[in-house]
């Protein structure tokens, strides 16, 4: 794999920003790393989103994402969005526009990654799990699959947490509207358009009820959801294990395997 820290100017954010990218490299002499050879063409890509206290480096620092991506022949793009909840902040930056519109365009201009929905995936942990499902429900035609790991999926409920009220006032103006409410998006999205979803959470995590509720409502609408509730709390040991399973689950085309 090649590991790249990409520093560039965002027209949407009107400031410089950073993205971590890992790109498959098929090698013969490297010991202990499995890599998938690819005949050519653009690489399938996973946009991998961080949590509330993290940045673009977190996934590469705390998991073996580089090794998992190498074995899958998958490019991984990890942006930095601060504590934005992947929203156009009421008092801040337009991070939703950045992630949903500008980021794929800029990354596609820098790297040979696919823009085809069947080879474009999104996943994230905690705040990033919310962001991943928001992308999949708002723009279902752009993604082949989406995954949430321990997602903060009920933004309206989190807005009422005493220790999150100041944050949500800055980001959402206090009230979470339909465009930022996953359950409103879930009710509005045509079920046949929504890509396969993977929802995981540790059984000791206080956010578990949000994932249970999301899975139940998605299945009630006929949306394909893989539910993965296993022992664990809100921590990297669990996410390292789950992201490996998510990558194995992604419905990649044969050329990308």
PDB file of N, CA and C in Angstrom, residues 15-105:
ATOM      1  N   UNK A  15     -10.555  27.153   3.259  1.00  0.00           N
ATOM      2  CA  UNK A  15      -9.382  26.974   4.116  1.00  0.00           C
ATOM      3  C   UNK A  15      -8.668  25.695   3.684  1.00  0.00           C
ATOM      4  N   UNK A  16      -7.382  25.593   4.017  1.00  0.00           N
ATOM      5  CA  UNK A  16      -6.665  24.363   3.748  1.00  0.00           C
ATOM      6  C   UNK A  16      -7.168  23.239   4.643  1.00  0.00           C
ATOM      7  N   UNK A  17      -7.149  22.019   4.116  1.00  0.00           N
ATOM      8  CA  UNK A  17      -7.599  20.864   4.880  1.00  0.00           C
ATOM      9  C   UNK A  17      -6.728  19.664   4.521  1.00  0.00           C
ATOM     10  N   UNK A  18      -6.907  18.566   5.270  1.00  0.00           N
ATOM     11  CA  UNK A  18      -6.074  17.378   5.077  1.00  0.00           C
ATOM     12  C   UNK A  18      -6.935  16.130   4.959  1.00  0.00           C
ATOM     13  N   UNK A  19      -6.446  15.207   4.145  1.00  0.00           N
ATOM     14  CA  UNK A  19      -7.096  13.914   3.949  1.00  0.00           C
ATOM     15  C   UNK A  19      -6.005  12.849   3.972  1.00  0.00           C
ATOM     16  N   UNK A  20      -6.257  11.756   4.673  1.00  0.00           N
ATOM     17  CA  UNK A  20      -5.367  10.600   4.608  1.00  0.00           C
ATOM     18  C   UNK A  20      -5.917   9.638   3.565  1.00  0.00           C
ATOM     19  N   UNK A  21      -5.032   9.104   2.731  1.00  0.00           N
ATOM     20  CA  UNK A  21      -5.436   8.198   1.654  1.00  0.00           C
ATOM     21  C   UNK A  21      -4.510   6.992   1.663  1.00  0.00           C
ATOM     22  N   UNK A  22      -5.074   5.797   1.544  1.00  0.00           N
ATOM     23  CA  UNK A  22      -4.244   4.612   1.314  1.00  0.00           C
ATOM     24  C   UNK A  22      -4.643   4.024  -0.031  1.00  0.00           C
ATOM     25  N   UNK A  23      -3.636   3.644  -0.801  1.00  0.00           N
ATOM     26  CA  UNK A  23      -3.827   3.150  -2.158  1.00  0.00           C
ATOM     27  C   UNK A  23      -3.163   1.791  -2.317  1.00  0.00           C
ATOM     28  N   UNK A  24      -3.851   0.828  -2.916  1.00  0.00           N
ATOM     29  CA  UNK A  24      -3.270  -0.508  -3.085  1.00  0.00           C
ATOM     30  C   UNK A  24      -2.019  -0.488  -3.956  1.00  0.00           C
ATOM     31  N   UNK A  25      -1.076  -1.310  -3.569  1.00  0.00           N
ATOM     32  CA  UNK A  25       0.136  -1.513  -4.361  1.00  0.00           C
ATOM     33  C   UNK A  25       0.419  -3.007  -4.373  1.00  0.00           C
ATOM     34  N   UNK A  26       0.306  -3.626  -5.528  1.00  0.00           N
ATOM     35  CA  UNK A  26       0.579  -5.053  -5.634  1.00  0.00           C
ATOM     36  C   UNK A  26       2.091  -5.258  -5.621  1.00  0.00           C
ATOM     37  N   UNK A  27       2.587  -5.999  -4.639  1.00  0.00           N
ATOM     38  CA  UNK A  27       4.029  -6.226  -4.501  1.00  0.00           C
ATOM     39  C   UNK A  27       4.328  -7.726  -4.511  1.00  0.00           C
ATOM     40  N   UNK A  28       5.570  -8.059  -4.839  1.00  0.00           N
ATOM     41  CA  UNK A  28       5.997  -9.462  -4.832  1.00  0.00           C
ATOM     42  C   UNK A  28       7.016  -9.731  -3.742  1.00  0.00           C
ATOM     43  N   UNK A  29       7.866  -8.743  -3.436  1.00  0.00           N
ATOM     44  CA  UNK A  29       8.946  -8.974  -2.482  1.00  0.00           C
ATOM     45  C   UNK A  29       8.587  -8.595  -1.052  1.00  0.00           C
ATOM     46  N   UNK A  30       7.467  -7.908  -0.857  1.00  0.00           N
ATOM     47  CA  UNK A  30       7.114  -7.470   0.488  1.00  0.00           C
ATOM     48  C   UNK A  30       6.644  -8.653   1.336  1.00  0.00           C
ATOM     49  N   UNK A  31       7.179  -8.748   2.527  1.00  0.00           N
ATOM     50  CA  UNK A  31       6.895  -9.878   3.404  1.00  0.00           C
ATOM     51  C   UNK A  31       5.744  -9.545   4.352  1.00  0.00           C
ATOM     52  N   UNK A  32       4.800 -10.487   4.481  1.00  0.00           N
ATOM     53  CA  UNK A  32       3.756 -10.374   5.492  1.00  0.00           C
ATOM     54  C   UNK A  32       2.569  -9.526   5.119  1.00  0.00           C
ATOM     55  N   UNK A  33       2.478  -9.043   3.880  1.00  0.00           N
ATOM     56  CA  UNK A  33       1.337  -8.224   3.451  1.00  0.00           C
ATOM     57  C   UNK A  33       0.721  -8.854   2.221  1.00  0.00           C
ATOM     58  N   UNK A  34      -0.568  -9.149   2.288  1.00  0.00           N
ATOM     59  CA  UNK A  34      -1.277  -9.667   1.138  1.00  0.00           C
ATOM     60  C   UNK A  34      -1.819  -8.511   0.334  1.00  0.00           C
ATOM     61  N   UNK A  35      -1.613  -8.544  -0.964  1.00  0.00           N
ATOM     62  CA  UNK A  35      -2.102  -7.474  -1.832  1.00  0.00           C
ATOM     63  C   UNK A  35      -2.778  -8.085  -3.045  1.00  0.00           C
ATOM     64  N   UNK A  36      -3.809  -7.487  -3.518  1.00  0.00           N
ATOM     65  CA  UNK A  36      -4.570  -7.997  -4.654  1.00  0.00           C
ATOM     66  C   UNK A  36      -4.101  -7.303  -5.923  1.00  0.00           C
ATOM     67  N   UNK A  37      -3.593  -8.087  -6.903  1.00  0.00           N
ATOM     68  CA  UNK A  37      -3.204  -7.459  -8.160  1.00  0.00           C
ATOM     69  C   UNK A  37      -4.442  -6.959  -8.919  1.00  0.00           C
ATOM     70  N   UNK A  38      -4.291  -5.885  -9.639  1.00  0.00           N
ATOM     71  CA  UNK A  38      -5.400  -5.338 -10.419  1.00  0.00           C
ATOM     72  C   UNK A  38      -4.905  -5.063 -11.818  1.00  0.00           C
ATOM     73  N   UNK A  39      -5.738  -5.424 -12.795  1.00  0.00           N
ATOM     74  CA  UNK A  39      -5.313  -5.347 -14.187  1.00  0.00           C
ATOM     75  C   UNK A  39      -5.194  -3.909 -14.680  1.00  0.00           C
ATOM     76  N   UNK A  40      -5.764  -2.983 -14.004  1.00  0.00           N
ATOM     77  CA  UNK A  40      -5.742  -1.594 -14.448  1.00  0.00           C
ATOM     78  C   UNK A  40      -7.092  -0.964 -14.197  1.00  0.00           C
ATOM     79  N   UNK A  41      -7.212   0.286 -14.563  1.00  0.00           N
ATOM     80  CA  UNK A  41      -8.475   0.985 -14.344  1.00  0.00           C
ATOM     81  C   UNK A  41      -8.520   1.639 -12.979  1.00  0.00           C
ATOM     82  N   UNK A  42      -9.617   2.303 -12.739  1.00  0.00           N
ATOM     83  CA  UNK A  42      -9.768   3.028 -11.488  1.00  0.00           C
ATOM     84  C   UNK A  42     -10.022   2.069 -10.331  1.00  0.00           C
ATOM     85  N   UNK A  43      -9.575   2.466  -9.154  1.00  0.00           N
ATOM     86  CA  UNK A  43      -9.685   1.621  -7.970  1.00  0.00           C
ATOM     87  C   UNK A  43     -11.033   1.804  -7.282  1.00  0.00           C
ATOM     88  N   UNK A  44     -11.613   0.720  -6.788  1.00  0.00           N
ATOM     89  CA  UNK A  44     -12.781   0.882  -5.916  1.00  0.00           C
ATOM     90  C   UNK A  44     -12.358   1.665  -4.683  1.00  0.00           C
ATOM     91  N   UNK A  45     -13.271   2.452  -4.128  1.00  0.00           N
ATOM     92  CA  UNK A  45     -12.887   3.375  -3.059  1.00  0.00           C
ATOM     93  C   UNK A  45     -13.874   3.321  -1.903  1.00  0.00           C
ATOM     94  N   UNK A  46     -13.322   3.374  -0.704  1.00  0.00           N
ATOM     95  CA  UNK A  46     -14.100   3.482   0.525  1.00  0.00           C
ATOM     96  C   UNK A  46     -13.814   4.836   1.157  1.00  0.00           C
ATOM     97  N   UNK A  47     -14.840   5.666   1.297  1.00  0.00           N
ATOM     98  CA  UNK A  47     -14.724   6.899   2.063  1.00  0.00           C
ATOM     99  C   UNK A  47     -14.990   6.527   3.523  1.00  0.00           C
ATOM    100  N   UNK A  48     -13.982   6.728   4.363  1.00  0.00           N
ATOM    101  CA  UNK A  48     -14.018   6.245   5.737  1.00  0.00           C
ATOM    102  C   UNK A  48     -13.988   7.438   6.689  1.00  0.00           C
ATOM    103  N   UNK A  49     -15.053   7.598   7.458  1.00  0.00           N
ATOM    104  CA  UNK A  49     -15.297   8.836   8.208  1.00  0.00           C
ATOM    105  C   UNK A  49     -14.969   8.674   9.692  1.00  0.00           C
ATOM    106  N   UNK A  50     -14.406   9.706  10.281  1.00  0.00           N
ATOM    107  CA  UNK A  50     -13.961   9.651  11.678  1.00  0.00           C
ATOM    108  C   UNK A  50     -15.055  10.077  12.648  1.00  0.00           C
ATOM    109  N   UNK A  51     -14.773   9.898  13.939  1.00  0.00           N
ATOM    110  CA  UNK A  51     -15.710  10.237  14.993  1.00  0.00           C
ATOM    111  C   UNK A  51     -15.481  11.624  15.562  1.00  0.00           C
ATOM    112  N   UNK A  52     -16.251  11.946  16.591  1.00  0.00           N
ATOM    113  CA  UNK A  52     -16.319  13.304  17.136  1.00  0.00           C
ATOM    114  C   UNK A  52     -14.990  13.815  17.670  1.00  0.00           C
ATOM    115  N   UNK A  53     -14.191  12.941  18.275  1.00  0.00           N
ATOM    116  CA  UNK A  53     -12.941  13.394  18.888  1.00  0.00           C
ATOM    117  C   UNK A  53     -11.721  13.122  18.009  1.00  0.00           C
ATOM    118  N   UNK A  54     -11.942  12.762  16.747  1.00  0.00           N
ATOM    119  CA  UNK A  54     -10.848  12.298  15.887  1.00  0.00           C
ATOM    120  C   UNK A  54     -10.547  13.279  14.757  1.00  0.00           C
ATOM    121  N   UNK A  55      -9.629  12.845  13.896  1.00  0.00           N
ATOM    122  CA  UNK A  55      -9.321  13.588  12.688  1.00  0.00           C
ATOM    123  C   UNK A  55      -9.020  12.588  11.579  1.00  0.00           C
ATOM    124  N   UNK A  56      -8.433  13.064  10.475  1.00  0.00           N
ATOM    125  CA  UNK A  56      -8.196  12.212   9.309  1.00  0.00           C
ATOM    126  C   UNK A  56      -7.165  11.114   9.563  1.00  0.00           C
ATOM    127  N   UNK A  57      -6.391  11.222  10.646  1.00  0.00           N
ATOM    128  CA  UNK A  57      -5.349  10.217  10.917  1.00  0.00           C
ATOM    129  C   UNK A  57      -5.833   9.065  11.791  1.00  0.00           C
ATOM    130  N   UNK A  58      -7.001   9.190  12.392  1.00  0.00           N
ATOM    131  CA  UNK A  58      -7.407   8.251  13.445  1.00  0.00           C
ATOM    132  C   UNK A  58      -7.499   6.815  12.956  1.00  0.00           C
ATOM    133  N   UNK A  59      -8.119   6.595  11.809  1.00  0.00           N
ATOM    134  CA  UNK A  59      -8.283   5.215  11.333  1.00  0.00           C
ATOM    135  C   UNK A  59      -6.941   4.545  11.063  1.00  0.00           C
ATOM    136  N   UNK A  60      -5.973   5.289  10.537  1.00  0.00           N
ATOM    137  CA  UNK A  60      -4.671   4.681  10.254  1.00  0.00           C
ATOM    138  C   UNK A  60      -3.843   4.495  11.520  1.00  0.00           C
ATOM    139  N   UNK A  61      -4.095   5.286  12.548  1.00  0.00           N
ATOM    140  CA  UNK A  61      -3.319   5.185  13.789  1.00  0.00           C
ATOM    141  C   UNK A  61      -3.823   4.080  14.701  1.00  0.00           C
ATOM    142  N   UNK A  62      -5.134   3.861  14.719  1.00  0.00           N
ATOM    143  CA  UNK A  62      -5.720   2.984  15.724  1.00  0.00           C
ATOM    144  C   UNK A  62      -6.261   1.666  15.184  1.00  0.00           C
ATOM    145  N   UNK A  63      -6.219   1.469  13.865  1.00  0.00           N
ATOM    146  CA  UNK A  63      -6.643   0.191  13.285  1.00  0.00           C
ATOM    147  C   UNK A  63      -5.621  -0.268  12.248  1.00  0.00           C
ATOM    148  N   UNK A  64      -5.859  -1.449  11.697  1.00  0.00           N
ATOM    149  CA  UNK A  64      -5.016  -1.985  10.620  1.00  0.00           C
ATOM    150  C   UNK A  64      -5.684  -1.772   9.266  1.00  0.00           C
ATOM    151  N   UNK A  65      -6.347  -0.629   9.091  1.00  0.00           N
ATOM    152  CA  UNK A  65      -7.087  -0.377   7.865  1.00  0.00           C
ATOM    153  C   UNK A  65      -6.203  -0.497   6.622  1.00  0.00           C
ATOM    154  N   UNK A  66      -4.952  -0.103   6.724  1.00  0.00           N
ATOM    155  CA  UNK A  66      -4.073  -0.188   5.554  1.00  0.00           C
ATOM    156  C   UNK A  66      -3.889  -1.634   5.115  1.00  0.00           C
ATOM    157  N   UNK A  67      -3.700  -2.518   6.086  1.00  0.00           N
ATOM    158  CA  UNK A  67      -3.513  -3.937   5.768  1.00  0.00           C
ATOM    159  C   UNK A  67      -4.806  -4.547   5.222  1.00  0.00           C
ATOM    160  N   UNK A  68      -5.936  -4.200   5.804  1.00  0.00           N
ATOM    161  CA  UNK A  68      -7.212  -4.738   5.328  1.00  0.00           C
ATOM    162  C   UNK A  68      -7.517  -4.253   3.911  1.00  0.00           C
ATOM    163  N   UNK A  69      -7.230  -2.986   3.645  1.00  0.00           N
ATOM    164  CA  UNK A  69      -7.480  -2.440   2.314  1.00  0.00           C
ATOM    165  C   UNK A  69      -6.565  -3.068   1.272  1.00  0.00           C
ATOM    166  N   UNK A  70      -5.320  -3.355   1.662  1.00  0.00           N
ATOM    167  CA  UNK A  70      -4.381  -3.990   0.739  1.00  0.00           C
ATOM    168  C   UNK A  70      -4.898  -5.350   0.301  1.00  0.00           C
ATOM    169  N   UNK A  71      -5.398  -6.134   1.240  1.00  0.00           N
ATOM    170  CA  UNK A  71      -5.894  -7.472   0.927  1.00  0.00           C
ATOM    171  C   UNK A  71      -7.133  -7.417   0.047  1.00  0.00           C
ATOM    172  N   UNK A  72      -7.868  -6.316   0.119  1.00  0.00           N
ATOM    173  CA  UNK A  72      -9.100  -6.174  -0.656  1.00  0.00           C
ATOM    174  C   UNK A  72      -8.904  -5.427  -1.970  1.00  0.00           C
ATOM    175  N   UNK A  73      -7.712  -4.853  -2.186  1.00  0.00           N
ATOM    176  CA  UNK A  73      -7.494  -4.058  -3.383  1.00  0.00           C
ATOM    177  C   UNK A  73      -8.342  -2.805  -3.413  1.00  0.00           C
ATOM    178  N   UNK A  74      -8.438  -2.151  -2.265  1.00  0.00           N
ATOM    179  CA  UNK A  74      -9.377  -1.061  -2.069  1.00  0.00           C
ATOM    180  C   UNK A  74      -8.628   0.221  -1.701  1.00  0.00           C
ATOM    181  N   UNK A  75      -8.954   1.334  -2.362  1.00  0.00           N
ATOM    182  CA  UNK A  75      -8.459   2.639  -1.934  1.00  0.00           C
ATOM    183  C   UNK A  75      -9.339   3.142  -0.794  1.00  0.00           C
ATOM    184  N   UNK A  76      -8.735   3.846   0.161  1.00  0.00           N
ATOM    185  CA  UNK A  76      -9.488   4.377   1.293  1.00  0.00           C
ATOM    186  C   UNK A  76      -9.169   5.862   1.437  1.00  0.00           C
ATOM    187  N   UNK A  77     -10.209   6.675   1.523  1.00  0.00           N
ATOM    188  CA  UNK A  77     -10.080   8.131   1.660  1.00  0.00           C
ATOM    189  C   UNK A  77     -10.663   8.535   3.001  1.00  0.00           C
ATOM    190  N   UNK A  78      -9.850   9.218   3.832  1.00  0.00           N
ATOM    191  CA  UNK A  78     -10.253   9.569   5.194  1.00  0.00           C
ATOM    192  C   UNK A  78     -10.112  11.075   5.395  1.00  0.00           C
ATOM    193  N   UNK A  79     -11.212  11.816   5.287  1.00  0.00           N
ATOM    194  CA  UNK A  79     -11.149  13.278   5.420  1.00  0.00           C
ATOM    195  C   UNK A  79     -11.174  13.725   6.875  1.00  0.00           C
ATOM    196  N   UNK A  80     -10.898  15.002   7.085  1.00  0.00           N
ATOM    197  CA  UNK A  80     -11.016  15.642   8.398  1.00  0.00           C
ATOM    198  C   UNK A  80     -12.184  16.618   8.354  1.00  0.00           C
ATOM    199  N   UNK A  81     -13.096  16.498   9.336  1.00  0.00           N
ATOM    200  CA  UNK A  81     -14.263  17.392   9.347  1.00  0.00           C
ATOM    201  C   UNK A  81     -14.507  18.018  10.718  1.00  0.00           C
ATOM    202  N   UNK A  82     -13.510  17.956  11.608  1.00  0.00           N
ATOM    203  CA  UNK A  82     -13.679  18.534  12.930  1.00  0.00           C
ATOM    204  C   UNK A  82     -14.819  17.884  13.696  1.00  0.00           C
ATOM    205  N   UNK A  83     -15.574  18.704  14.435  1.00  0.00           N
ATOM    206  CA  UNK A  83     -16.703  18.219  15.232  1.00  0.00           C
ATOM    207  C   UNK A  83     -18.021  18.663  14.589  1.00  0.00           C
ATOM    208  N   UNK A  84     -18.095  18.504  13.276  1.00  0.00           N
ATOM    209  CA  UNK A  84     -19.170  19.093  12.476  1.00  0.00           C
ATOM    210  C   UNK A  84     -20.413  18.233  12.349  1.00  0.00           C
ATOM    211  N   UNK A  85     -20.351  16.983  12.748  1.00  0.00           N
ATOM    212  CA  UNK A  85     -21.439  16.033  12.502  1.00  0.00           C
ATOM    213  C   UNK A  85     -21.782  15.969  11.011  1.00  0.00           C
ATOM    214  N   UNK A  86     -20.776  16.146  10.187  1.00  0.00           N
ATOM    215  CA  UNK A  86     -20.933  16.045   8.733  1.00  0.00           C
ATOM    216  C   UNK A  86     -22.102  16.894   8.252  1.00  0.00           C
ATOM    217  N   UNK A  87     -22.176  18.110   8.792  1.00  0.00           N
ATOM    218  CA  UNK A  87     -23.250  19.043   8.472  1.00  0.00           C
ATOM    219  C   UNK A  87     -22.667  20.352   7.960  1.00  0.00           C
ATOM    220  N   UNK A  88     -23.496  21.119   7.270  1.00  0.00           N
ATOM    221  CA  UNK A  88     -23.161  22.517   7.003  1.00  0.00           C
ATOM    222  C   UNK A  88     -23.463  23.264   8.293  1.00  0.00           C
ATOM    223  N   UNK A  89     -22.414  23.582   9.041  1.00  0.00           N
ATOM    224  CA  UNK A  89     -22.586  24.120  10.385  1.00  0.00           C
ATOM    225  C   UNK A  89     -23.318  25.467  10.354  1.00  0.00           C
ATOM    226  N   UNK A  90     -24.235  25.647  11.297  1.00  0.00           N
ATOM    227  CA  UNK A  90     -24.948  26.916  11.398  1.00  0.00           C
ATOM    228  C   UNK A  90     -23.973  28.049  11.698  1.00  0.00           C
ATOM    229  N   UNK A  91     -22.990  27.766  12.542  1.00  0.00           N
ATOM    230  CA  UNK A  91     -21.979  28.764  12.902  1.00  0.00           C
ATOM    231  C   UNK A  91     -20.596  28.157  12.648  1.00  0.00           C
ATOM    232  N   UNK A  92     -20.235  28.012  11.384  1.00  0.00           N
ATOM    233  CA  UNK A  92     -18.954  27.392  11.081  1.00  0.00           C
ATOM    234  C   UNK A  92     -18.798  27.139   9.597  1.00  0.00           C
ATOM    235  N   UNK A  93     -18.315  25.935   9.271  1.00  0.00           N
ATOM    236  CA  UNK A  93     -17.970  25.591   7.888  1.00  0.00           C
ATOM    237  C   UNK A  93     -19.014  24.682   7.245  1.00  0.00           C
ATOM    238  N   UNK A  94     -18.994  24.636   5.916  1.00  0.00           N
ATOM    239  CA  UNK A  94     -19.949  23.826   5.157  1.00  0.00           C
ATOM    240  C   UNK A  94     -19.370  22.423   4.938  1.00  0.00           C
ATOM    241  N   UNK A  95     -19.313  21.646   6.002  1.00  0.00           N
ATOM    242  CA  UNK A  95     -18.682  20.326   5.911  1.00  0.00           C
ATOM    243  C   UNK A  95     -19.537  19.325   5.139  1.00  0.00           C
ATOM    244  N   UNK A  96     -20.855  19.458   5.166  1.00  0.00           N
ATOM    245  CA  UNK A  96     -21.683  18.536   4.376  1.00  0.00           C
ATOM    246  C   UNK A  96     -21.423  18.739   2.888  1.00  0.00           C
ATOM    247  N   UNK A  97     -21.399  19.973   2.451  1.00  0.00           N
ATOM    248  CA  UNK A  97     -21.102  20.236   1.049  1.00  0.00           C
ATOM    249  C   UNK A  97     -19.693  19.764   0.702  1.00  0.00           C
ATOM    250  N   UNK A  98     -18.759  19.937   1.622  1.00  0.00           N
ATOM    251  CA  UNK A  98     -17.389  19.492   1.397  1.00  0.00           C
ATOM    252  C   UNK A  98     -17.332  17.983   1.183  1.00  0.00           C
ATOM    253  N   UNK A  99     -17.941  17.221   2.092  1.00  0.00           N
ATOM    254  CA  UNK A  99     -17.836  15.754   2.019  1.00  0.00           C
ATOM    255  C   UNK A  99     -18.679  15.186   0.887  1.00  0.00           C
ATOM    256  N   UNK A 100     -19.868  15.715   0.688  1.00  0.00           N
ATOM    257  CA  UNK A 100     -20.785  15.120  -0.278  1.00  0.00           C
ATOM    258  C   UNK A 100     -20.519  15.560  -1.713  1.00  0.00           C
ATOM    259  N   UNK A 101     -19.932  16.739  -1.902  1.00  0.00           N
ATOM    260  CA  UNK A 101     -19.742  17.256  -3.250  1.00  0.00           C
ATOM    261  C   UNK A 101     -18.270  17.469  -3.622  1.00  0.00           C
ATOM    262  N   UNK A 102     -17.575  18.271  -2.827  1.00  0.00           N
ATOM    263  CA  UNK A 102     -16.220  18.655  -3.221  1.00  0.00           C
ATOM    264  C   UNK A 102     -15.217  17.527  -3.068  1.00  0.00           C
ATOM    265  N   UNK A 103     -15.270  16.817  -1.951  1.00  0.00           N
ATOM    266  CA  UNK A 103     -14.260  15.787  -1.677  1.00  0.00           C
ATOM    267  C   UNK A 103     -14.159  14.743  -2.791  1.00  0.00           C
ATOM    268  N   UNK A 104     -15.269  14.114  -3.239  1.00  0.00           N
ATOM    269  CA  UNK A 104     -15.123  13.119  -4.305  1.00  0.00           C
ATOM    270  C   UNK A 104     -14.553  13.701  -5.587  1.00  0.00           C
ATOM    271  N   UNK A 105     -14.920  14.940  -5.894  1.00  0.00           N
ATOM    272  CA  UNK A 105     -14.399  15.563  -7.115  1.00  0.00           C
ATOM    273  C   UNK A 105     -12.893  15.794  -7.013  1.00  0.00           C
TER     274      UNK A 105
END
